[in-house]
Amino acid sequence: MASSLPEGGASSPGVRVRGVGMTPFGSPADRSLPELCEQAAERALADASIDPGTVTSLHVGTMAAGPFNGCFGLANALAGSLGLNEPETRRIENTSATGASTLLDAINTSRANSSGTALVVCGEKMSEADTAASTELISRVAHPREYRHGVTLPALAGLVADRYLREYGGTRRDLARVAVKNHANALSNRYAHFRKEIEVSDVVESPPVAEPLRLYDCCPRSDGAAAVVLSEGDDDVQILACESAGGTHAVGDRTNPLWIDGVHAAGKAAYEAAGLAPKAIDIACLHDAFTILEWLELEALGFAERGGGWRLTRDGTTTVDGAFPVNPGGGLKARGHPLGATGLSQVIELVWQFRGDVPSERAVDGRYGLALSMAGFGNNAVCTIVGANQ
Amino acid sequence: MTKYHECSDCGRGTFYDKRRCGDCGNDAFRAREAGVGTVRATTTVHVTPDGVDEPLMLGLAVFGDARVIAQLDDDLSVGDSVRLEGEVTLRERGDEQFDGSRLVTVD
């Protein structure tokens, strides 16, 4: 089947997604990190119906396999274990956008060698570190000045949420509705960390984490792995764009802390590469590590006007049966957030959607999907646009 | 740390050490006293990293066009006038000690 270019014309050809696979996300996993990665990889290879020996490049993503699991050289271990035949092999790290950056690395390799087969495997096993240790480790992604003051990612989210609720029209209960929606979406996702319906009252009465944010505004720490096979083939889903952009490092240094310039830049580059405008996108998987981020990303990506992201939650636009579904797989909030695997799991959700491989409860009609993965608190973002041929 | 860096070319202020101005790319800065600023957002953090007491009160304050996130000295509210003052231990982790200024109320 020949690929059809999107309306408007893309600046570079799409890259075929030939197979995808995941482990369930959750905690604690009963397998080691290498075992989780092997399971996801074998599922993707089986889904692609290809012989592992034909893989020409292996791209492995993990943020903290060293500190969390004492695991170094994971990419080379997987190349040996999975029966690959001397592939080009490396590991990629880009904090919480690691999965998306690893996919980007594989796409670049695929574009340079269109007859190759790239295997992308990303995973994290966070349950082996205790909460205080992993909070400390993850807080190292902040600017050193922020680190000195004990600033963590939840603290940044709390400050930004406080500012947002004061400056724009959304309320604390609207913010809770983001979590309620994403939990509801994950009910039919057998890979999700949480498959539990919650209500607004559950969110606003949960323990405070960084006020005004509470426990149910925050994604969990998860274990899990995801894998994708990229190669030429007769598959019906392709990646039209995958673009990365750095942004202002320290949140305190941003002219407007409610505007994430890295997300805006990555989105703009992806729209240009795909030849699409935001209004052409039918479905989005956003980086809702904290509920407030879903609104900030809707705005930075042009799906809502500045200060208007909350309206799409309040009026139901972003529910699965709304005009523009966001996070149909449950998002980071309910599918879970095994740091290295998350960016890839967003793209896999879009692939499943366009292949018709999701239960009817969360199936969305559409042709173009967008995934936004964020590093740190937006000092880097990767935006991927996936297209179904119709 | 009561001073910020002002770009000697475009004048943009920043509290965050960097090699070049984020706005114009110039590599020379002047040290400026922050003076009096305004609190724009606050949070009370209940899950803190190693070496930081819980609860931790943080604020985002603006001084001219320079912004900073810092610990709050007392129970400040959005809109309050503040100063960066003192040299206190912000965080203590094993052998590492981090000292700096907190945001305090201007009487």
Coordinates of C-alpha atoms in Angstrom, one line a residue:
Chain A
M1 CA 0.0 0.0 0.0
A2 CA 1.4 3.4 -1.0
S3 CA 1.6 6.0 1.7
S4 CA -0.6 9.0 1.3
L5 CA 0.8 12.4 2.4
P6 CA -1.3 14.5 4.6
E7 CA -3.1 17.6 3.3
G8 CA -0.7 20.5 3.1
G9 CA 2.3 18.3 2.3
A10 CA 4.9 17.0 4.7
S11 CA 8.5 18.3 4.5
S12 CA 9.9 14.8 4.9
P13 CA 8.5 11.3 4.3
G14 CA 6.7 9.4 7.0
V15 CA 8.4 6.6 8.9
R16 CA 6.4 3.3 9.1
V17 CA 5.5 1.9 12.5
R18 CA 5.6 -1.9 11.8
G19 CA 5.0 -3.2 15.3
V20 CA 4.4 -2.1 18.8
G21 CA 4.4 -3.8 22.3
M22 CA 4.2 -3.0 25.9
T23 CA 4.3 -4.5 29.4
P24 CA 1.6 -3.5 31.8
F25 CA 2.6 -0.4 33.7
G26 CA 2.3 -0.7 37.5
S27 CA 4.3 -1.2 40.7
P28 CA 6.1 -3.2 41.7
A29 CA 6.7 -5.3 38.7
D30 CA 7.8 -8.9 39.4
R31 CA 10.4 -8.7 36.6
S32 CA 13.8 -6.9 36.5
L33 CA 14.3 -3.9 34.2
P34 CA 16.1 -6.0 31.5
E35 CA 13.2 -8.6 31.7
L36 CA 10.6 -5.9 31.3
C37 CA 12.5 -4.5 28.2
E38 CA 12.8 -8.0 26.8
Q39 CA 9.1 -8.6 27.1
A40 CA 8.1 -5.4 25.4
A41 CA 10.7 -5.9 22.7
E42 CA 9.5 -9.4 21.9
R43 CA 5.9 -8.3 21.8
A44 CA 6.8 -5.5 19.3
L45 CA 8.9 -7.9 17.2
A46 CA 6.0 -10.5 17.1
D47 CA 3.5 -7.7 16.3
A48 CA 5.8 -6.7 13.4
S49 CA 6.2 -10.3 12.3
I50 CA 9.9 -9.9 11.8
D51 CA 12.9 -12.0 12.6
P52 CA 15.0 -10.4 15.4
G53 CA 18.1 -11.1 13.3
T54 CA 17.0 -8.5 10.7
V55 CA 17.0 -5.6 13.1
T56 CA 19.7 -3.2 11.9
S57 CA 19.6 -0.7 14.8
L58 CA 18.7 -0.9 18.5
H59 CA 17.7 2.3 20.4
V60 CA 17.3 1.8 24.1
G61 CA 15.9 4.5 26.4
T62 CA 16.0 4.7 30.2
M63 CA 16.4 7.7 32.5
A64 CA 17.9 6.2 35.6
A65 CA 18.6 2.4 35.2
G66 CA 22.0 3.1 36.9
P67 CA 20.8 4.8 40.1
F68 CA 17.5 2.9 40.4
N69 CA 18.6 -0.6 39.4
G70 CA 22.4 -0.7 39.4
C71 CA 22.0 -1.5 35.7
F72 CA 24.5 -0.1 33.2
G73 CA 25.0 -1.1 29.5
L74 CA 21.4 -2.1 29.2
A75 CA 21.3 -1.6 25.4
N76 CA 24.2 -4.0 24.8
A77 CA 22.7 -6.6 27.1
L78 CA 19.4 -6.4 25.2
A79 CA 21.2 -6.7 21.8
G80 CA 22.8 -9.9 23.0
S81 CA 19.7 -11.3 24.7
L82 CA 17.1 -10.6 22.0
G83 CA 19.0 -12.5 19.2
L84 CA 19.9 -9.4 17.2
N85 CA 22.6 -9.6 14.6
E86 CA 25.3 -7.0 15.3
P87 CA 22.9 -4.0 15.1
E88 CA 24.0 -0.4 15.6
T89 CA 23.3 0.0 19.3
R90 CA 23.0 2.8 21.8
R91 CA 21.2 4.1 24.9
I92 CA 19.5 7.5 25.0
E93 CA 18.6 9.6 28.1
N94 CA 16.5 12.8 28.2
T95 CA 14.9 12.7 31.7
S96 CA 11.1 12.2 31.5
A97 CA 11.1 12.6 27.7
T98 CA 13.5 9.7 27.3
G99 CA 11.1 7.5 25.4
A100 CA 10.2 10.1 22.9
S101 CA 13.9 11.2 22.4
T102 CA 14.8 7.5 21.8
L103 CA 12.1 7.2 19.2
L104 CA 13.4 10.4 17.6
D105 CA 16.9 8.9 17.4
A106 CA 15.5 5.8 15.7
I107 CA 13.5 7.9 13.3
N108 CA 16.7 9.8 12.3
T109 CA 18.4 6.5 11.8
S110 CA 15.5 5.2 9.7
R111 CA 15.5 8.3 7.5
A112 CA 19.2 7.9 6.9
N113 CA 18.8 4.2 6.0
S114 CA 15.3 3.5 4.6
S115 CA 16.0 -0.2 4.1
G116 CA 16.9 -0.7 7.8
T117 CA 14.8 -2.0 10.7
A118 CA 15.0 0.0 13.9
L119 CA 14.0 -1.5 17.2
V120 CA 13.2 1.0 20.0
V121 CA 13.0 -0.3 23.5
C122 CA 12.4 1.9 26.6
G123 CA 11.8 1.1 30.2
E124 CA 12.1 2.1 33.8
K125 CA 11.8 0.2 37.1
M126 CA 11.3 2.9 39.7
S127 CA 10.0 0.7 42.5
E128 CA 13.5 -0.4 43.4
A129 CA 14.2 3.1 44.8
D130 CA 12.3 4.4 47.8
T131 CA 10.1 7.6 47.5
A132 CA 12.6 10.0 49.1
A133 CA 15.5 8.7 47.1
S134 CA 13.7 8.9 43.8
T135 CA 12.2 12.4 44.6
E136 CA 15.8 13.5 45.3
L137 CA 17.1 11.9 42.1
I138 CA 14.4 13.4 39.9
S139 CA 14.8 16.8 41.6
R140 CA 18.4 16.8 40.1
V141 CA 16.8 17.7 36.8
A142 CA 16.1 21.2 38.1
H143 CA 18.5 24.2 37.8
P144 CA 21.1 24.1 40.6
R145 CA 19.6 27.2 42.1
E146 CA 16.2 25.6 42.3
Y147 CA 17.8 22.4 43.7
R148 CA 19.4 24.4 46.6
H149 CA 16.0 25.6 47.7
G150 CA 14.6 22.0 47.7
V151 CA 12.5 22.6 44.6
T152 CA 11.1 19.4 43.1
L153 CA 8.9 18.8 40.1
P154 CA 5.7 18.6 42.2
A155 CA 6.7 21.9 43.8
L156 CA 7.1 23.6 40.4
A157 CA 3.7 22.2 39.4
G158 CA 2.2 23.5 42.7
L159 CA 3.5 27.0 42.1
V160 CA 2.4 27.1 38.5
A161 CA -1.1 25.7 39.4
D162 CA -1.4 28.4 42.1
R163 CA -0.6 31.1 39.5
Y164 CA -2.9 29.6 36.9
L165 CA -5.9 29.4 39.1
R166 CA -5.4 33.1 40.2
E167 CA -4.7 34.4 36.7
Y168 CA -7.2 32.5 34.6
G169 CA -10.7 31.3 35.0
G170 CA -10.3 27.6 35.9
T171 CA -11.1 26.4 39.4
R172 CA -9.6 23.8 41.7
R173 CA -12.5 21.5 40.8
D174 CA -11.8 21.9 37.1
L175 CA -8.3 20.8 37.7
A176 CA -9.6 17.7 39.4
R177 CA -11.7 16.9 36.4
V178 CA -8.5 16.3 34.4
A179 CA -7.6 13.5 36.7
V180 CA -11.2 12.2 36.8
K181 CA -11.2 12.0 32.9
N182 CA -7.8 10.4 32.6
H183 CA -8.7 7.7 35.2
A184 CA -12.0 7.0 33.4
N185 CA -10.1 6.6 30.1
A186 CA -7.7 4.0 31.7
L187 CA -10.6 1.8 32.9
S188 CA -10.5 -0.1 29.5
N189 CA -6.6 0.0 29.2
R190 CA -5.3 -3.3 30.4
Y191 CA -1.7 -1.8 30.4
A192 CA -2.7 1.0 32.8
H193 CA -1.2 1.4 36.3
F194 CA -4.6 2.6 37.7
R195 CA -7.9 1.1 36.5
K196 CA -10.0 2.8 39.1
E197 CA -12.8 5.3 38.6
I198 CA -12.4 8.4 40.7
E199 CA -14.6 11.5 41.4
V200 CA -13.8 15.2 41.8
S201 CA -14.2 14.8 45.6
D202 CA -11.6 12.0 45.7
V203 CA -9.1 14.4 44.1
V204 CA -9.8 17.5 46.2
E205 CA -9.9 15.5 49.4
S206 CA -6.7 13.5 48.7
P207 CA -3.5 14.4 50.8
P208 CA -1.8 17.7 49.8
V209 CA 1.5 17.3 47.9
A210 CA 2.3 20.8 46.8
E211 CA -0.7 23.0 47.3
P212 CA -3.0 23.5 45.6
L213 CA -2.0 20.2 44.1
R214 CA -2.9 17.0 45.9
L215 CA -2.0 13.3 45.5
Y216 CA -4.6 12.6 42.8
D217 CA -3.2 15.5 40.7
C218 CA 0.1 13.7 40.4
C219 CA 1.1 10.7 38.3
P220 CA 2.4 7.6 40.0
R221 CA 5.9 6.2 39.9
S222 CA 5.6 3.1 37.7
D223 CA 7.5 0.2 36.4
G224 CA 7.1 -0.8 32.8
A225 CA 8.5 -1.0 29.3
A226 CA 7.4 -0.2 25.7
A227 CA 8.8 -1.0 22.3
V228 CA 8.3 -0.1 18.7
V229 CA 9.6 -1.5 15.4
L230 CA 10.2 1.0 12.5
S231 CA 10.6 -0.3 9.0
E232 CA 9.3 -0.1 5.5
G233 CA 6.2 -2.3 5.2
D234 CA 2.5 -2.4 4.5
D235 CA 1.5 -1.0 7.8
D236 CA -1.2 1.6 8.0
V237 CA 0.3 3.9 10.6
Q238 CA 3.2 6.2 10.1
I239 CA 5.1 8.9 12.0
L240 CA 4.8 12.1 10.1
A241 CA 6.9 14.2 12.4
C242 CA 9.0 13.9 15.5
E243 CA 10.6 17.1 16.6
S244 CA 12.5 18.1 19.8
A245 CA 13.2 21.6 21.2
G246 CA 14.9 22.9 24.3
G247 CA 13.3 25.5 26.4
T248 CA 14.2 27.9 29.3
H249 CA 15.9 25.7 31.9
A250 CA 14.7 27.2 35.2
V251 CA 10.9 27.7 35.7
G252 CA 11.7 30.8 37.8
D253 CA 13.5 32.3 34.9
R254 CA 10.6 32.1 32.5
T255 CA 9.0 35.5 31.5
N256 CA 5.6 33.8 31.9
P257 CA 5.8 30.7 34.0
L258 CA 2.4 29.6 32.5
W259 CA 3.9 29.5 29.0
I260 CA 6.2 26.5 28.3
D261 CA 8.3 27.7 25.4
G262 CA 10.0 24.3 24.8
V263 CA 6.5 22.7 24.3
H264 CA 5.5 25.5 21.9
A265 CA 8.7 25.2 19.9
A266 CA 8.6 21.4 19.6
G267 CA 4.9 21.6 18.5
K268 CA 5.5 24.3 16.0
A269 CA 8.4 22.3 14.4
A270 CA 6.3 19.2 14.3
Y271 CA 3.3 20.9 12.7
E272 CA 5.7 22.4 10.0
A273 CA 7.4 19.0 9.4
A274 CA 4.0 17.3 9.0
G275 CA 2.4 20.1 7.0
L276 CA -0.5 20.2 9.4
A277 CA -2.1 22.8 11.6
P278 CA -3.4 22.2 15.2
K279 CA -7.0 22.0 14.0
A280 CA -6.1 19.0 11.8
I281 CA -5.2 16.9 14.9
D282 CA -8.0 14.6 16.0
I283 CA -6.5 13.2 19.2
A284 CA -3.7 14.0 21.6
C285 CA -1.6 12.2 24.2
L286 CA -0.2 14.9 26.5
H287 CA 2.3 14.8 29.3
D288 CA 0.0 15.1 32.3
A289 CA 2.6 14.3 35.0
F290 CA 0.5 16.8 37.0
T291 CA -3.1 17.8 36.1
I292 CA -2.1 21.5 35.5
L293 CA 0.3 20.4 32.7
E294 CA -2.6 19.2 30.5
W295 CA -3.9 22.8 30.3
L296 CA -0.5 24.4 29.8
E297 CA 0.3 22.0 27.0
L298 CA -3.1 22.4 25.3
E299 CA -2.3 26.2 25.2
A300 CA 1.3 25.9 24.1
L301 CA 0.4 23.5 21.3
G302 CA -2.3 25.8 19.9
F303 CA -5.3 23.6 20.9
A304 CA -6.6 26.3 23.2
E305 CA -5.9 30.0 23.5
R306 CA -3.6 31.3 26.3
G307 CA -5.4 30.9 29.6
G308 CA -8.2 28.9 28.0
G309 CA -7.0 25.3 28.4
W310 CA -9.3 24.8 31.4
R311 CA -12.4 25.5 29.3
L312 CA -11.7 22.3 27.2
T313 CA -11.9 20.3 30.4
R314 CA -15.0 22.1 31.8
D315 CA -17.0 21.8 28.6
G316 CA -16.1 18.1 28.0
T317 CA -14.2 18.8 24.7
T318 CA -11.3 16.5 25.9
T319 CA -13.3 13.5 26.9
V320 CA -13.2 10.3 24.8
D321 CA -16.5 11.2 23.2
G322 CA -15.8 14.9 23.0
A323 CA -14.7 16.9 20.0
F324 CA -11.0 16.6 20.8
P325 CA -10.1 13.6 23.0
V326 CA -7.0 14.0 25.1
N327 CA -5.2 11.1 26.8
P328 CA -7.6 8.3 25.8
G329 CA -5.2 5.7 27.2
G330 CA -5.3 7.4 30.7
G331 CA -2.3 9.7 30.3
L332 CA 0.6 9.6 32.8
K333 CA -1.9 10.2 35.5
A334 CA -3.6 6.8 35.2
R335 CA -1.6 4.7 32.6
G336 CA 1.4 5.5 34.8
H337 CA 4.8 7.1 34.3
P338 CA 7.8 4.7 34.1
L339 CA 10.0 7.7 33.2
G340 CA 11.9 6.2 30.2
A341 CA 8.9 4.3 28.7
T342 CA 6.3 7.0 28.9
G343 CA 7.0 8.9 25.7
L344 CA 6.9 5.7 23.7
S345 CA 3.7 4.5 25.3
Q346 CA 1.9 7.7 24.2
V347 CA 2.8 7.0 20.5
I348 CA 1.8 3.3 20.9
E349 CA -1.6 4.5 22.2
L350 CA -2.0 6.5 18.9
V351 CA -0.9 3.5 16.8
W352 CA -3.4 1.3 18.6
Q353 CA -6.1 3.9 18.1
F354 CA -5.5 4.2 14.3
R355 CA -5.2 0.4 13.9
G356 CA -8.5 -0.1 15.7
D357 CA -6.8 -2.1 18.4
V358 CA -8.4 -0.4 21.4
P359 CA -11.7 -1.4 23.2
S360 CA -14.8 0.5 22.0
E361 CA -15.0 2.4 25.3
R362 CA -12.0 4.5 24.4
A363 CA -11.9 4.3 20.6
V364 CA -11.6 7.6 18.8
D365 CA -12.3 8.4 15.2
G366 CA -9.6 10.3 13.4
R367 CA -6.7 10.4 11.1
Y368 CA -4.0 12.4 12.9
G369 CA -2.7 12.1 16.4
L370 CA -0.2 14.1 18.4
A371 CA 2.0 13.0 21.3
L372 CA 3.8 15.5 23.5
S373 CA 6.5 14.3 25.9
M374 CA 8.2 16.7 28.2
A375 CA 11.5 16.6 30.0
G376 CA 12.1 18.3 33.3
F377 CA 9.3 20.9 33.7
G378 CA 9.5 21.7 30.0
N379 CA 13.1 22.6 29.5
N380 CA 12.9 20.1 26.6
A381 CA 9.9 18.7 24.7
V382 CA 9.4 16.2 21.9
C383 CA 6.3 16.4 19.7
T384 CA 5.4 13.4 17.5
I385 CA 2.6 13.4 14.9
V386 CA 1.2 10.1 13.9
G387 CA -1.0 9.6 10.8
A388 CA -3.4 6.8 9.7
N389 CA -3.8 6.2 6.0
Q390 CA -7.5 6.3 5.0
Chain B
M1 CA 22.4 35.8 47.2
T2 CA 20.4 39.0 47.2
K3 CA 21.7 40.1 43.8
Y4 CA 20.7 39.1 40.3
H5 CA 22.5 39.3 36.9
E6 CA 21.6 42.1 34.5
C7 CA 22.6 41.6 30.9
S8 CA 25.0 44.4 30.1
D9 CA 23.6 44.7 26.6
C10 CA 19.8 44.3 26.6
G11 CA 19.3 44.7 30.4
R12 CA 17.3 41.5 30.9
G13 CA 17.6 40.3 34.5
T14 CA 18.1 36.8 35.7
F15 CA 18.7 35.1 39.0
Y16 CA 20.0 31.9 37.3
D17 CA 23.7 31.5 36.5
K18 CA 24.3 31.0 32.8
R19 CA 27.0 31.8 30.3
R20 CA 24.9 33.9 28.0
C21 CA 21.7 36.0 28.2
G22 CA 18.7 34.0 27.2
D23 CA 17.2 36.9 25.3
C24 CA 20.0 38.5 23.3
G25 CA 23.0 36.0 23.7
N26 CA 25.3 38.6 25.2
D27 CA 27.9 37.1 27.6
A28 CA 28.5 39.9 30.0
F29 CA 26.4 40.6 33.1
R30 CA 26.3 43.2 35.9
A31 CA 25.4 42.3 39.5
R32 CA 22.3 44.2 40.6
E33 CA 20.7 44.4 44.1
A34 CA 17.3 42.8 43.8
G35 CA 15.6 45.3 46.1
V36 CA 11.9 44.9 46.7
G37 CA 9.8 42.4 44.7
T38 CA 6.3 41.0 44.6
V39 CA 5.1 37.5 45.4
R40 CA 3.3 36.0 42.4
A41 CA 2.6 32.4 43.5
T42 CA 3.1 30.2 46.6
T43 CA 3.0 26.6 47.4
T44 CA 3.4 24.5 50.6
V45 CA 5.2 21.3 49.8
H46 CA 4.4 18.2 51.9
V47 CA 6.7 15.7 50.1
T48 CA 10.2 17.1 50.3
P49 CA 13.5 15.7 49.1
D50 CA 16.4 14.6 51.4
G51 CA 17.7 17.4 53.6
V52 CA 14.7 19.7 53.3
D53 CA 12.2 20.0 56.2
E54 CA 8.5 19.3 55.6
P55 CA 6.4 21.4 55.1
L56 CA 8.4 23.5 52.8
M57 CA 7.0 27.0 51.8
L58 CA 8.1 28.2 48.4
G59 CA 7.3 31.3 46.5
L60 CA 7.7 32.7 43.0
A61 CA 8.6 36.4 43.1
V62 CA 9.3 39.0 40.5
F63 CA 11.9 41.8 40.9
G64 CA 11.6 44.1 37.9
D65 CA 11.8 41.7 35.0
A66 CA 13.8 39.1 36.9
R67 CA 11.9 36.2 38.6
V68 CA 13.0 33.7 41.2
I69 CA 11.7 30.7 43.0
A70 CA 12.9 30.6 46.6
Q71 CA 12.0 29.5 50.1
L72 CA 9.7 31.7 52.1
D73 CA 10.8 32.9 55.5
D74 CA 7.2 33.1 56.9
D75 CA 3.6 32.8 55.8
L76 CA 3.6 35.1 52.8
S77 CA 0.7 35.7 50.4
V78 CA 0.5 36.5 46.8
G79 CA 0.8 40.2 46.2
D80 CA 3.0 40.8 49.3
S81 CA 6.2 42.9 48.9
V82 CA 9.3 40.9 49.6
R83 CA 13.1 41.1 49.8
L84 CA 15.7 38.4 49.5
E85 CA 17.4 38.4 52.8
G86 CA 19.8 36.6 55.1
E87 CA 22.2 33.7 54.6
V88 CA 20.5 30.7 56.0
T89 CA 20.8 26.9 55.5
L90 CA 18.3 26.0 52.9
R91 CA 19.2 22.4 52.7
E92 CA 21.5 19.9 54.4
R93 CA 22.2 16.6 52.9
G94 CA 24.9 14.4 54.3
D95 CA 28.1 16.4 54.1
E96 CA 26.5 18.9 51.7
Q97 CA 25.1 22.2 53.0
F98 CA 23.4 24.7 50.8
D99 CA 23.1 28.2 52.1
G100 CA 21.2 31.2 50.6
S101 CA 18.6 33.9 51.0
R102 CA 14.9 33.4 51.6
L103 CA 12.0 35.7 50.6
V104 CA 11.0 37.8 53.6
T105 CA 8.3 40.4 54.1
V106 CA 9.1 44.0 53.7
D107 CA 7.7 45.9 56.7

